[in-house]
Amino acid sequence: MRSATRAALLAASAVTALLSAAAPASAVPTVSMDCETGGGYYGCAPQISGAVPPMTITWTRNGVPVSQWNNRWAVSERCTPGQVLTLTAKVADGSGSASATDVFTCSNGPWP
């Protein structure tokens, strides 16, 4: 009887230890930005790693939110040659958020 009780207590302790073990910490996503320009247009795409769905992507252009671009993996539009643009993509998931920014000058030349 004692050995059965001891075995039950050990089993219960093992289950409790397994259930209370901390889950591995999720890493916050990392983001870098890749923008190119040419022919009076530009295109930007964030390079995302470590994000776990569900996630969101929010964009700002020159510090102003561009809500119609939200959750797009790439954006592009016409620009005025010589215009300096600042684009930021912020990626968020359940573990946190990260953002990346690219500052570039709109080019009328050929695409890189």
Tab-separated table of C-alpha atoms in Angstrom:
chain	number	residue	atom	x	y	z
A	1	MET	CA	0.000	0.000	0.000
A	2	ARG	CA	2.826	2.378	0.878
A	3	SER	CA	4.614	1.758	-2.405
A	4	ALA	CA	1.382	2.364	-4.346
A	5	THR	CA	0.881	5.663	-2.507
A	6	ARG	CA	4.509	6.646	-3.103
A	7	ALA	CA	4.202	5.785	-6.819
A	8	ALA	CA	1.002	7.836	-7.072
A	9	LEU	CA	2.683	10.818	-5.372
A	10	LEU	CA	5.714	10.568	-7.657
A	11	ALA	CA	3.474	10.368	-10.714
A	12	ALA	CA	1.456	13.360	-9.524
A	13	SER	CA	4.687	15.313	-8.902
A	14	ALA	CA	5.954	14.491	-12.381
A	15	VAL	CA	2.682	15.625	-13.987
A	16	THR	CA	2.687	18.832	-11.929
A	17	ALA	CA	6.285	19.551	-12.943
A	18	LEU	CA	5.462	19.030	-16.612
A	19	LEU	CA	2.373	21.221	-16.455
A	20	SER	CA	4.069	24.035	-14.571
A	21	ALA	CA	7.218	24.115	-16.714
A	22	ALA	CA	7.537	27.464	-18.419
A	23	ALA	CA	6.736	27.484	-22.088
A	24	PRO	CA	9.653	28.573	-24.244
A	25	ALA	CA	9.715	32.317	-24.719
A	26	SER	CA	8.609	33.504	-28.139
A	27	ALA	CA	11.010	35.742	-29.948
A	28	VAL	CA	9.888	39.171	-31.033
A	29	PRO	CA	9.747	39.430	-34.844
A	30	THR	CA	12.653	41.007	-36.687
A	31	VAL	CA	12.110	43.253	-39.687
A	32	SER	CA	14.279	44.910	-42.311
A	33	MET	CA	13.050	47.072	-45.175
A	34	ASP	CA	13.940	46.875	-48.846
A	35	CYS	CA	12.814	49.804	-51.030
A	36	GLU	CA	13.726	50.431	-54.661
A	37	THR	CA	12.880	53.314	-56.957
A	38	GLY	CA	13.021	54.034	-60.665
A	39	GLY	CA	10.945	55.526	-63.448
A	40	GLY	CA	9.091	57.795	-61.015
A	41	TYR	CA	7.813	54.867	-58.941
A	42	TYR	CA	8.948	53.108	-55.790
A	43	GLY	CA	8.310	49.744	-54.227
A	44	CYS	CA	8.983	48.551	-50.691
A	45	ALA	CA	8.756	45.166	-49.007
A	46	PRO	CA	9.590	44.290	-45.412
A	47	GLN	CA	11.745	41.226	-44.823
A	48	ILE	CA	10.157	39.545	-41.793
A	49	SER	CA	11.458	36.710	-39.653
A	50	GLY	CA	10.333	35.209	-36.386
A	51	ALA	CA	6.743	36.438	-36.626
A	52	VAL	CA	4.039	33.945	-35.752
A	53	PRO	CA	0.520	34.220	-37.206
A	54	PRO	CA	-1.718	35.955	-36.591
A	55	MET	CA	0.337	39.040	-37.254
A	56	THR	CA	-0.273	42.536	-38.558
A	57	ILE	CA	1.740	44.824	-40.797
A	58	THR	CA	1.092	48.558	-40.514
A	59	TRP	CA	2.672	51.166	-42.773
A	60	THR	CA	3.577	54.839	-42.497
A	61	ARG	CA	4.805	57.126	-45.270
A	62	ASN	CA	6.669	60.240	-44.108
A	63	GLY	CA	5.311	59.624	-40.600
A	64	VAL	CA	1.664	59.426	-41.693
A	65	PRO	CA	-0.238	56.114	-41.377
A	66	VAL	CA	-1.349	54.630	-44.710
A	67	SER	CA	-4.213	52.411	-43.540
A	68	GLN	CA	-5.081	51.101	-47.018
A	69	TRP	CA	-1.657	49.408	-47.051
A	70	ASN	CA	-2.150	47.593	-43.746
A	71	ASN	CA	-1.329	43.873	-43.863
A	72	ARG	CA	0.244	44.145	-47.330
A	73	TRP	CA	3.545	42.350	-47.830
A	74	ALA	CA	4.676	44.926	-50.415
A	75	VAL	CA	3.608	48.409	-51.489
A	76	SER	CA	4.312	50.621	-54.489
A	77	GLU	CA	3.153	53.894	-55.973
A	78	ARG	CA	4.136	56.774	-58.210
A	79	CYS	CA	6.467	59.406	-56.747
A	80	THR	CA	7.959	62.732	-57.783
A	81	PRO	CA	11.618	62.404	-58.829
A	82	GLY	CA	13.816	64.074	-56.216
A	83	GLN	CA	11.209	63.613	-53.471
A	84	VAL	CA	12.641	62.164	-50.248
A	85	LEU	CA	10.431	59.438	-48.800
A	86	THR	CA	10.487	57.655	-45.455
A	87	LEU	CA	8.595	54.363	-45.323
A	88	THR	CA	8.153	52.318	-42.163
A	89	ALA	CA	6.600	48.880	-41.750
A	90	LYS	CA	5.679	47.725	-38.249
A	91	VAL	CA	5.113	44.004	-37.734
A	92	ALA	CA	3.295	42.778	-34.627
A	93	ASP	CA	2.377	39.321	-33.390
A	94	GLY	CA	1.493	37.856	-30.005
A	95	SER	CA	5.082	38.172	-28.754
A	96	GLY	CA	5.616	41.842	-29.572
A	97	SER	CA	6.424	44.124	-32.453
A	98	ALA	CA	9.332	45.423	-34.500
A	99	SER	CA	9.626	47.979	-37.247
A	100	ALA	CA	11.981	48.894	-40.050
A	101	THR	CA	12.369	52.149	-41.949
A	102	ASP	CA	13.929	53.045	-45.282
A	103	VAL	CA	14.662	56.617	-46.373
A	104	PHE	CA	15.265	57.106	-50.092
A	105	THR	CA	14.967	59.644	-52.895
A	106	CYS	CA	12.508	58.980	-55.707
A	107	SER	CA	14.357	58.342	-58.947
A	108	ASN	CA	13.306	58.854	-62.536
A	109	GLY	CA	16.176	56.647	-63.701
A	110	PRO	CA	16.037	52.945	-64.483
A	111	TRP	CA	15.096	50.417	-61.829
A	112	PRO	CA	18.122	48.993	-60.029
